Amino acid sequence: MIRKFLTTSLLLLAALSGARADYVDLDDPVAGHSGKSWADVVRAIVPDLDADGRGNTVIDLPYLVDLGDGDLPPQPQLPVNVSSVEVVPIKAEGRSFTTMLVDLGGAEGWAVNVVALALLDEDLKLLDVINVGQDKLNAFLPPLLQISDKDEALLTYSEHGNSNQVYGAYGLIMVHNGKFQVIDTYTTLDDHWCGHQRKQTLAFDIPPAGAGYWPITATITDRQAEPDPAEDCGDEVPQPGFENSYSITYNWSASMGMYVADGEGLAPLYELNESRY
């Protein structure tokens, strides 16, 4: 099986859990489930999956974000070709689940891949599935985040790069009432040019706060290193280094049954990044 590796790692985390993701092959046996392979599990998403990881039928995959403009979310280009499968256990609401990330290849009319994030119970029955593909390369970003005494959240990451920029997209996702719930999504933009390196790093601060879901603060630090004086950049004027941080905090709303963001949060950074594309 082809395994996809991301070109950059942008994550620093607080309040970490110990579970980490593992890549599996379709013909690998599933530990603790005699006679079952991971291909059997993936067939809950691609019912006609063959031994080569291809199939022409895919169940409905709701997108992790509401596009809000009437456009259809990314749809898988058929036949799909399963290029990677990642698996990570997760705890939520006092139960143990398995999450599985299945890259199904390109999307019709989109420059992204369709990536199924599946929620499985202890018998590996499919409970929920969403499409978390926001770009071409996709993966879990371990480890998990501890968001309460009994709950963990996971982070998915997508990226693509060109000659001097790397575009990152994240999905922070929890399990609530036996289904996935997207807490929020994030984007970052790194670039480099003669003598300069600019990197945006996502971090989380989740201090334990007793019973219930704990507050989550997400911070993206935008840092440009001082220019390298040893690099000959001709007539280009060196730009000084800097470091700025942008944060957003989420608190659990019992009445709404979801995390709610406080303030405008990361909007100023996203506006800045929009001008840099």
PDB file of C-alpha atoms in Angstrom:
ATOM      1  CA  MET A   1       0.000   0.000   0.000  1.00  0.00           C
ATOM      2  CA  ILE A   2       1.219   3.499  -0.781  1.00  0.00           C
ATOM      3  CA  ARG A   3       1.767   5.471   2.416  1.00  0.00           C
ATOM      4  CA  LYS A   4       1.553   9.251   2.282  1.00  0.00           C
ATOM      5  CA  PHE A   5       3.970  11.335   4.309  1.00  0.00           C
ATOM      6  CA  LEU A   6       3.514  15.023   5.036  1.00  0.00           C
ATOM      7  CA  THR A   7       6.335  17.397   4.245  1.00  0.00           C
ATOM      8  CA  THR A   8       6.031  19.403   7.441  1.00  0.00           C
ATOM      9  CA  SER A   9       4.980  19.048  11.056  1.00  0.00           C
ATOM     10  CA  LEU A  10       3.362  22.142  12.506  1.00  0.00           C
ATOM     11  CA  LEU A  11       1.889  20.956  15.758  1.00  0.00           C
ATOM     12  CA  LEU A  12       2.629  21.539  19.420  1.00  0.00           C
ATOM     13  CA  LEU A  13       0.102  20.177  21.888  1.00  0.00           C
ATOM     14  CA  ALA A  14      -0.844  20.465  25.545  1.00  0.00           C
ATOM     15  CA  ALA A  15      -3.015  18.040  27.527  1.00  0.00           C
ATOM     16  CA  LEU A  16      -1.907  15.030  25.515  1.00  0.00           C
ATOM     17  CA  SER A  17      -3.178  11.473  25.507  1.00  0.00           C
ATOM     18  CA  GLY A  18      -0.968   8.444  24.889  1.00  0.00           C
ATOM     19  CA  ALA A  19      -2.693   6.826  21.889  1.00  0.00           C
ATOM     20  CA  ARG A  20      -1.023   7.184  18.503  1.00  0.00           C
ATOM     21  CA  ALA A  21      -2.050   6.358  14.954  1.00  0.00           C
ATOM     22  CA  ASP A  22      -0.784   3.336  13.057  1.00  0.00           C
ATOM     23  CA  TYR A  23      -0.794   2.682   9.328  1.00  0.00           C
ATOM     24  CA  VAL A  24      -2.289  -0.669   8.336  1.00  0.00           C
ATOM     25  CA  ASP A  25      -2.469  -2.571   5.068  1.00  0.00           C
ATOM     26  CA  LEU A  26      -5.792  -3.779   3.736  1.00  0.00           C
ATOM     27  CA  ASP A  27      -4.780  -7.425   4.012  1.00  0.00           C
ATOM     28  CA  ASP A  28      -3.491  -7.044   7.576  1.00  0.00           C
ATOM     29  CA  PRO A  29      -5.513  -9.061  10.127  1.00  0.00           C
ATOM     30  CA  VAL A  30      -7.376  -7.039  12.750  1.00  0.00           C
ATOM     31  CA  ALA A  31      -6.004  -7.879  16.189  1.00  0.00           C
ATOM     32  CA  GLY A  32      -8.636  -9.435  18.431  1.00  0.00           C
ATOM     33  CA  HIS A  33     -11.050 -10.084  15.547  1.00  0.00           C
ATOM     34  CA  SER A  34     -10.373 -13.552  14.177  1.00  0.00           C
ATOM     35  CA  GLY A  35     -10.715 -13.920  10.419  1.00  0.00           C
ATOM     36  CA  LYS A  36     -11.234 -10.190   9.813  1.00  0.00           C
ATOM     37  CA  SER A  37      -8.858  -8.022   7.764  1.00  0.00           C
ATOM     38  CA  TRP A  38      -8.787  -4.247   7.509  1.00  0.00           C
ATOM     39  CA  ALA A  39     -10.206  -4.608   3.988  1.00  0.00           C
ATOM     40  CA  ASP A  40     -13.325  -6.106   5.599  1.00  0.00           C
ATOM     41  CA  VAL A  41     -13.611  -3.049   7.836  1.00  0.00           C
ATOM     42  CA  VAL A  42     -13.084  -0.584   4.966  1.00  0.00           C
ATOM     43  CA  ARG A  43     -15.882  -2.308   3.008  1.00  0.00           C
ATOM     44  CA  ALA A  44     -18.333  -0.607   5.350  1.00  0.00           C
ATOM     45  CA  ILE A  45     -17.349   2.541   3.394  1.00  0.00           C
ATOM     46  CA  VAL A  46     -16.480   1.020  -0.016  1.00  0.00           C
ATOM     47  CA  PRO A  47     -18.757  -2.025  -0.268  1.00  0.00           C
ATOM     48  CA  ASP A  48     -17.211  -3.390  -3.490  1.00  0.00           C
ATOM     49  CA  LEU A  49     -13.589  -2.864  -2.440  1.00  0.00           C
ATOM     50  CA  ASP A  50     -11.355  -5.375  -4.224  1.00  0.00           C
ATOM     51  CA  ALA A  51      -8.018  -6.881  -3.249  1.00  0.00           C
ATOM     52  CA  ASP A  52      -6.151  -4.026  -4.960  1.00  0.00           C
ATOM     53  CA  GLY A  53      -7.906  -1.357  -2.913  1.00  0.00           C
ATOM     54  CA  ARG A  54     -10.220  -0.178  -5.705  1.00  0.00           C
ATOM     55  CA  GLY A  55     -13.984   0.168  -5.746  1.00  0.00           C
ATOM     56  CA  ASN A  56     -16.825   1.858  -7.626  1.00  0.00           C
ATOM     57  CA  THR A  57     -19.282   2.309  -4.768  1.00  0.00           C
ATOM     58  CA  VAL A  58     -18.838   4.676  -1.804  1.00  0.00           C
ATOM     59  CA  ILE A  59     -21.379   5.418   0.915  1.00  0.00           C
ATOM     60  CA  ASP A  60     -22.438   9.011   1.567  1.00  0.00           C
ATOM     61  CA  LEU A  61     -19.653  11.032   3.192  1.00  0.00           C
ATOM     62  CA  PRO A  62     -20.793  14.313   4.789  1.00  0.00           C
ATOM     63  CA  TYR A  63     -18.098  16.993   4.694  1.00  0.00           C
ATOM     64  CA  LEU A  64     -16.475  18.206   7.914  1.00  0.00           C
ATOM     65  CA  VAL A  65     -17.440  21.832   7.205  1.00  0.00           C
ATOM     66  CA  ASP A  66     -20.559  23.512   5.841  1.00  0.00           C
ATOM     67  CA  LEU A  67     -19.500  25.165   2.594  1.00  0.00           C
ATOM     68  CA  GLY A  68     -22.372  27.615   2.983  1.00  0.00           C
ATOM     69  CA  ASP A  69     -22.581  28.620  -0.689  1.00  0.00           C
ATOM     70  CA  GLY A  70     -24.789  25.900  -2.106  1.00  0.00           C
ATOM     71  CA  ASP A  71     -21.914  23.975  -3.657  1.00  0.00           C
ATOM     72  CA  LEU A  72     -21.760  20.230  -3.256  1.00  0.00           C
ATOM     73  CA  PRO A  73     -18.930  19.040  -1.011  1.00  0.00           C
ATOM     74  CA  PRO A  74     -16.102  17.024  -2.593  1.00  0.00           C
ATOM     75  CA  GLN A  75     -17.328  13.779  -4.130  1.00  0.00           C
ATOM     76  CA  PRO A  76     -15.042  10.783  -4.722  1.00  0.00           C
ATOM     77  CA  GLN A  77     -13.746  10.247  -8.221  1.00  0.00           C
ATOM     78  CA  LEU A  78     -14.624   6.710  -9.275  1.00  0.00           C
ATOM     79  CA  PRO A  79     -13.163   4.206  -9.161  1.00  0.00           C
ATOM     80  CA  VAL A  80     -11.696   5.087  -5.787  1.00  0.00           C
ATOM     81  CA  ASN A  81      -8.212   3.841  -4.989  1.00  0.00           C
ATOM     82  CA  VAL A  82      -7.487   3.384  -1.287  1.00  0.00           C
ATOM     83  CA  SER A  83      -3.948   4.647  -0.894  1.00  0.00           C
ATOM     84  CA  SER A  84      -3.604   4.694   2.891  1.00  0.00           C
ATOM     85  CA  VAL A  85      -5.411   3.561   6.032  1.00  0.00           C
ATOM     86  CA  GLU A  86      -4.573   4.895   9.503  1.00  0.00           C
ATOM     87  CA  VAL A  87      -6.113   3.625  12.718  1.00  0.00           C
ATOM     88  CA  VAL A  88      -6.124   5.136  16.204  1.00  0.00           C
ATOM     89  CA  PRO A  89      -8.132   4.222  19.339  1.00  0.00           C
ATOM     90  CA  ILE A  90     -10.020   6.989  21.091  1.00  0.00           C
ATOM     91  CA  LYS A  91     -11.932   7.297  24.361  1.00  0.00           C
ATOM     92  CA  ALA A  92     -15.163   9.240  24.596  1.00  0.00           C
ATOM     93  CA  GLU A  93     -18.078   9.361  27.017  1.00  0.00           C
ATOM     94  CA  GLY A  94     -16.587   6.521  29.029  1.00  0.00           C
ATOM     95  CA  ARG A  95     -16.379   4.197  26.005  1.00  0.00           C
ATOM     96  CA  SER A  96     -13.591   2.933  23.784  1.00  0.00           C
ATOM     97  CA  PHE A  97     -13.822   3.499  20.036  1.00  0.00           C
ATOM     98  CA  THR A  98     -11.583   3.045  17.019  1.00  0.00           C
ATOM     99  CA  THR A  99     -11.161   5.794  14.446  1.00  0.00           C
ATOM    100  CA  MET A 100      -9.971   5.005  10.939  1.00  0.00           C
ATOM    101  CA  LEU A 101      -8.725   7.432   8.286  1.00  0.00           C
ATOM    102  CA  VAL A 102      -9.127   6.095   4.735  1.00  0.00           C
ATOM    103  CA  ASP A 103      -7.728   8.064   1.779  1.00  0.00           C
ATOM    104  CA  LEU A 104      -9.980   7.350  -1.219  1.00  0.00           C
ATOM    105  CA  GLY A 105      -8.058   9.414  -3.778  1.00  0.00           C
ATOM    106  CA  GLY A 106      -9.080  12.454  -5.780  1.00  0.00           C
ATOM    107  CA  ALA A 107     -12.370  14.355  -5.745  1.00  0.00           C
ATOM    108  CA  GLU A 108     -14.473  15.253  -8.795  1.00  0.00           C
ATOM    109  CA  GLY A 109     -13.674  18.864  -9.731  1.00  0.00           C
ATOM    110  CA  TRP A 110     -11.707  19.569  -6.555  1.00  0.00           C
ATOM    111  CA  ALA A 111      -7.962  19.834  -5.929  1.00  0.00           C
ATOM    112  CA  VAL A 112      -8.324  17.753  -2.760  1.00  0.00           C
ATOM    113  CA  ASN A 113      -8.553  14.093  -1.814  1.00  0.00           C
ATOM    114  CA  VAL A 114     -11.646  12.460  -0.356  1.00  0.00           C
ATOM    115  CA  VAL A 115     -10.640  11.092   3.056  1.00  0.00           C
ATOM    116  CA  ALA A 116     -13.142   9.098   5.108  1.00  0.00           C
ATOM    117  CA  LEU A 117     -12.846   9.436   8.871  1.00  0.00           C
ATOM    118  CA  ALA A 118     -14.738   6.481  10.350  1.00  0.00           C
ATOM    119  CA  LEU A 119     -15.912   5.898  13.911  1.00  0.00           C
ATOM    120  CA  LEU A 120     -16.058   2.208  14.894  1.00  0.00           C
ATOM    121  CA  ASP A 121     -17.365   0.548  18.049  1.00  0.00           C
ATOM    122  CA  GLU A 122     -15.644  -2.286  19.925  1.00  0.00           C
ATOM    123  CA  ASP A 123     -16.997  -4.781  17.363  1.00  0.00           C
ATOM    124  CA  LEU A 124     -15.704  -2.559  14.524  1.00  0.00           C
ATOM    125  CA  LYS A 125     -19.249  -1.673  13.497  1.00  0.00           C
ATOM    126  CA  LEU A 126     -19.400   1.638  11.607  1.00  0.00           C
ATOM    127  CA  LEU A 127     -21.122   4.281  13.761  1.00  0.00           C
ATOM    128  CA  ASP A 128     -20.323   7.446  11.821  1.00  0.00           C
ATOM    129  CA  VAL A 129     -18.189   8.674   8.934  1.00  0.00           C
ATOM    130  CA  ILE A 130     -17.273  12.091   7.517  1.00  0.00           C
ATOM    131  CA  ASN A 131     -14.989  13.357   4.776  1.00  0.00           C
ATOM    132  CA  VAL A 132     -12.078  15.280   6.331  1.00  0.00           C
ATOM    133  CA  GLY A 133      -9.973  15.733   3.186  1.00  0.00           C
ATOM    134  CA  GLN A 134      -9.065  19.409   2.918  1.00  0.00           C
ATOM    135  CA  ASP A 135      -6.072  19.023   0.601  1.00  0.00           C
ATOM    136  CA  LYS A 136      -3.975  16.445  -1.268  1.00  0.00           C
ATOM    137  CA  LEU A 137      -1.932  14.866   1.558  1.00  0.00           C
ATOM    138  CA  ASN A 138      -3.845  13.782   4.647  1.00  0.00           C
ATOM    139  CA  ALA A 139      -3.126  12.120   7.990  1.00  0.00           C
ATOM    140  CA  PHE A 140      -3.908  11.990  11.690  1.00  0.00           C
ATOM    141  CA  LEU A 141      -1.725  14.277  13.787  1.00  0.00           C
ATOM    142  CA  PRO A 142      -1.021  12.347  16.972  1.00  0.00           C
ATOM    143  CA  PRO A 143      -1.145  12.258  19.887  1.00  0.00           C
ATOM    144  CA  LEU A 144      -4.763  12.724  20.910  1.00  0.00           C
ATOM    145  CA  LEU A 145      -5.860  15.665  23.072  1.00  0.00           C
ATOM    146  CA  GLN A 146      -7.414  15.061  26.479  1.00  0.00           C
ATOM    147  CA  ILE A 147     -10.509  17.286  26.705  1.00  0.00           C
ATOM    148  CA  SER A 148     -12.075  15.807  29.866  1.00  0.00           C
ATOM    149  CA  ASP A 149     -11.453  13.032  32.356  1.00  0.00           C
ATOM    150  CA  LYS A 150     -13.274  10.633  30.009  1.00  0.00           C
ATOM    151  CA  ASP A 151     -12.855  12.177  26.563  1.00  0.00           C
ATOM    152  CA  GLU A 152     -10.212  12.647  23.897  1.00  0.00           C
ATOM    153  CA  ALA A 153     -10.237  14.664  20.684  1.00  0.00           C
ATOM    154  CA  LEU A 154      -8.303  13.983  17.501  1.00  0.00           C
ATOM    155  CA  LEU A 155      -6.696  16.214  14.923  1.00  0.00           C
ATOM    156  CA  THR A 156      -6.587  15.600  11.178  1.00  0.00           C
ATOM    157  CA  TYR A 157      -4.112  17.394   8.933  1.00  0.00           C
ATOM    158  CA  SER A 158      -4.079  18.118   5.208  1.00  0.00           C
ATOM    159  CA  GLU A 159      -1.460  19.920   3.155  1.00  0.00           C
ATOM    160  CA  HIS A 160       0.047  20.661  -0.213  1.00  0.00           C
ATOM    161  CA  GLY A 161       3.063  22.715  -1.168  1.00  0.00           C
ATOM    162  CA  ASN A 162       4.597  24.494  -4.120  1.00  0.00           C
ATOM    163  CA  SER A 163       8.056  25.900  -4.737  1.00  0.00           C
ATOM    164  CA  ASN A 164       7.995  28.272  -1.767  1.00  0.00           C
ATOM    165  CA  GLN A 165       4.737  27.814   0.198  1.00  0.00           C
ATOM    166  CA  VAL A 166       3.110  25.063   2.272  1.00  0.00           C
ATOM    167  CA  TYR A 167      -0.648  25.226   2.883  1.00  0.00           C
ATOM    168  CA  GLY A 168      -1.883  23.410   5.995  1.00  0.00           C
ATOM    169  CA  ALA A 169      -5.452  22.613   7.075  1.00  0.00           C
ATOM    170  CA  TYR A 170      -6.517  20.998  10.353  1.00  0.00           C
ATOM    171  CA  GLY A 171      -9.714  19.509  11.750  1.00  0.00           C
ATOM    172  CA  LEU A 172     -10.224  19.288  15.529  1.00  0.00           C
ATOM    173  CA  ILE A 173     -12.829  16.567  16.095  1.00  0.00           C
ATOM    174  CA  MET A 174     -14.457  14.949  19.145  1.00  0.00           C
ATOM    175  CA  VAL A 175     -17.016  12.190  19.679  1.00  0.00           C
ATOM    176  CA  HIS A 176     -20.342  13.186  21.223  1.00  0.00           C
ATOM    177  CA  ASN A 177     -23.447  11.013  21.539  1.00  0.00           C
ATOM    178  CA  GLY A 178     -21.704   8.318  19.529  1.00  0.00           C
ATOM    179  CA  LYS A 179     -21.092  10.600  16.521  1.00  0.00           C
ATOM    180  CA  PHE A 180     -18.317  12.845  15.288  1.00  0.00           C
ATOM    181  CA  GLN A 181     -18.558  16.523  16.179  1.00  0.00           C
ATOM    182  CA  VAL A 182     -16.184  19.004  14.542  1.00  0.00           C
ATOM    183  CA  ILE A 183     -15.010  21.531  17.120  1.00  0.00           C
ATOM    184  CA  ASP A 184     -13.295  23.728  14.520  1.00  0.00           C
ATOM    185  CA  THR A 185     -10.982  23.793  11.517  1.00  0.00           C
ATOM    186  CA  TYR A 186      -7.763  25.776  11.072  1.00  0.00           C
ATOM    187  CA  THR A 187      -5.470  26.818   8.232  1.00  0.00           C
ATOM    188  CA  THR A 188      -1.819  27.812   8.192  1.00  0.00           C
ATOM    189  CA  LEU A 189       0.537  29.172   5.551  1.00  0.00           C
ATOM    190  CA  ASP A 190       4.320  28.711   5.596  1.00  0.00           C
ATOM    191  CA  ASP A 191       6.643  30.201   3.045  1.00  0.00           C
ATOM    192  CA  HIS A 192      10.308  30.622   2.317  1.00  0.00           C
ATOM    193  CA  TRP A 193      12.252  32.823  -0.041  1.00  0.00           C
ATOM    194  CA  CYS A 194      15.802  34.012  -0.343  1.00  0.00           C
ATOM    195  CA  GLY A 195      17.251  34.213   3.163  1.00  0.00           C
ATOM    196  CA  HIS A 196      13.841  34.025   4.866  1.00  0.00           C
ATOM    197  CA  GLN A 197      11.730  31.372   6.583  1.00  0.00           C
ATOM    198  CA  ARG A 198       8.170  31.992   7.791  1.00  0.00           C
ATOM    199  CA  LYS A 199       6.268  29.285   9.695  1.00  0.00           C
ATOM    200  CA  GLN A 200       2.868  29.149  11.373  1.00  0.00           C
ATOM    201  CA  THR A 201       2.487  26.680  14.242  1.00  0.00           C
ATOM    202  CA  LEU A 202      -0.759  25.478  15.816  1.00  0.00           C
ATOM    203  CA  ALA A 203      -0.805  24.708  19.543  1.00  0.00           C
ATOM    204  CA  PHE A 204      -3.486  23.814  22.084  1.00  0.00           C
ATOM    205  CA  ASP A 205      -3.770  24.607  25.777  1.00  0.00           C
ATOM    206  CA  ILE A 206      -6.333  22.429  27.600  1.00  0.00           C
ATOM    207  CA  PRO A 207      -5.895  22.757  31.372  1.00  0.00           C
ATOM    208  CA  PRO A 208      -7.837  20.172  33.414  1.00  0.00           C
ATOM    209  CA  ALA A 209     -10.926  21.840  34.846  1.00  0.00           C
ATOM    210  CA  GLY A 210     -12.762  19.227  36.906  1.00  0.00           C
ATOM    211  CA  ALA A 211     -15.885  17.439  35.727  1.00  0.00           C
ATOM    212  CA  GLY A 212     -17.242  17.959  32.215  1.00  0.00           C
ATOM    213  CA  TYR A 213     -15.484  19.152  29.102  1.00  0.00           C
ATOM    214  CA  TRP A 214     -12.504  21.422  29.674  1.00  0.00           C
ATOM    215  CA  PRO A 215     -11.930  24.792  27.954  1.00  0.00           C
ATOM    216  CA  ILE A 216      -9.762  24.582  24.838  1.00  0.00           C
ATOM    217  CA  THR A 217      -7.523  27.413  23.639  1.00  0.00           C
ATOM    218  CA  ALA A 218      -6.054  27.133  20.140  1.00  0.00           C
ATOM    219  CA  THR A 219      -3.142  29.406  19.234  1.00  0.00           C
ATOM    220  CA  ILE A 220      -1.436  29.872  15.893  1.00  0.00           C
ATOM    221  CA  THR A 221       1.986  31.492  16.159  1.00  0.00           C
ATOM    222  CA  ASP A 222       3.163  33.288  13.022  1.00  0.00           C
ATOM    223  CA  ARG A 223       6.951  33.524  13.148  1.00  0.00           C
ATOM    224  CA  GLN A 224       9.421  34.794  10.588  1.00  0.00           C
ATOM    225  CA  ALA A 225      13.054  34.103  11.419  1.00  0.00           C
ATOM    226  CA  GLU A 226      15.698  36.757  11.020  1.00  0.00           C
ATOM    227  CA  PRO A 227      17.128  36.678   7.467  1.00  0.00           C
ATOM    228  CA  ASP A 228      20.222  34.604   6.869  1.00  0.00           C
ATOM    229  CA  PRO A 229      23.050  37.126   6.233  1.00  0.00           C
ATOM    230  CA  ALA A 230      25.136  34.434   4.541  1.00  0.00           C
ATOM    231  CA  GLU A 231      22.644  34.011   1.701  1.00  0.00           C
ATOM    232  CA  ASP A 232      23.222  36.225  -1.354  1.00  0.00           C
ATOM    233  CA  CYS A 233      19.839  37.595  -2.409  1.00  0.00           C
ATOM    234  CA  GLY A 234      21.024  40.190  -4.886  1.00  0.00           C
ATOM    235  CA  ASP A 235      18.902  43.339  -4.831  1.00  0.00           C
ATOM    236  CA  GLU A 236      16.258  41.863  -2.545  1.00  0.00           C
ATOM    237  CA  VAL A 237      15.887  43.871   0.657  1.00  0.00           C
ATOM    238  CA  PRO A 238      16.078  41.623   3.767  1.00  0.00           C
ATOM    239  CA  GLN A 239      12.929  41.660   5.910  1.00  0.00           C
ATOM    240  CA  PRO A 240      13.304  41.650   9.715  1.00  0.00           C
ATOM    241  CA  GLY A 241      12.068  38.736  11.763  1.00  0.00           C
ATOM    242  CA  PHE A 242       8.935  38.869  13.893  1.00  0.00           C
ATOM    243  CA  GLU A 243       6.588  36.717  15.975  1.00  0.00           C
ATOM    244  CA  ASN A 244       2.844  37.216  16.441  1.00  0.00           C
ATOM    245  CA  SER A 245       0.265  34.938  18.066  1.00  0.00           C
ATOM    246  CA  TYR A 246      -3.471  34.602  17.455  1.00  0.00           C
ATOM    247  CA  SER A 247      -5.739  32.659  19.824  1.00  0.00           C
ATOM    248  CA  ILE A 248      -9.287  31.440  20.156  1.00  0.00           C
ATOM    249  CA  THR A 249     -10.930  29.789  23.192  1.00  0.00           C
ATOM    250  CA  TYR A 250     -13.811  27.315  23.198  1.00  0.00           C
ATOM    251  CA  ASN A 251     -16.061  26.543  26.160  1.00  0.00           C
ATOM    252  CA  TRP A 252     -18.555  23.726  26.375  1.00  0.00           C
ATOM    253  CA  SER A 253     -22.207  24.774  26.158  1.00  0.00           C
ATOM    254  CA  ALA A 254     -24.407  22.177  27.871  1.00  0.00           C
ATOM    255  CA  SER A 255     -27.554  23.734  26.406  1.00  0.00           C
ATOM    256  CA  MET A 256     -26.201  23.569  22.843  1.00  0.00           C
ATOM    257  CA  GLY A 257     -24.323  20.288  23.301  1.00  0.00           C
ATOM    258  CA  MET A 258     -21.183  21.617  21.651  1.00  0.00           C
ATOM    259  CA  TYR A 259     -18.064  23.745  22.079  1.00  0.00           C
ATOM    260  CA  VAL A 260     -18.651  27.451  21.431  1.00  0.00           C
ATOM    261  CA  ALA A 261     -15.915  29.883  20.378  1.00  0.00           C
ATOM    262  CA  ASP A 262     -15.309  33.150  22.199  1.00  0.00           C
ATOM    263  CA  GLY A 263     -14.672  36.290  20.097  1.00  0.00           C
ATOM    264  CA  GLU A 264     -13.308  36.749  16.568  1.00  0.00           C
ATOM    265  CA  GLY A 265     -10.367  34.490  17.306  1.00  0.00           C
ATOM    266  CA  LEU A 266      -8.216  33.696  14.293  1.00  0.00           C
ATOM    267  CA  ALA A 267     -10.013  35.851  11.720  1.00  0.00           C
ATOM    268  CA  PRO A 268      -7.267  38.540  11.604  1.00  0.00           C
ATOM    269  CA  LEU A 269      -4.647  35.881  10.819  1.00  0.00           C
ATOM    270  CA  TYR A 270      -6.780  34.349   8.083  1.00  0.00           C
ATOM    271  CA  GLU A 271      -7.286  37.765   6.506  1.00  0.00           C
ATOM    272  CA  LEU A 272      -3.541  38.309   6.582  1.00  0.00           C
ATOM    273  CA  ASN A 273      -2.876  34.923   5.016  1.00  0.00           C
ATOM    274  CA  GLU A 274      -5.430  35.565   2.287  1.00  0.00           C
ATOM    275  CA  SER A 275      -3.314  38.525   1.135  1.00  0.00           C
ATOM    276  CA  ARG A 276      -0.205  36.308   0.948  1.00  0.00           C
ATOM    277  CA  TYR A 277      -1.504  33.652  -1.452  1.00  0.00           C
TER     278      TYR A 277
END
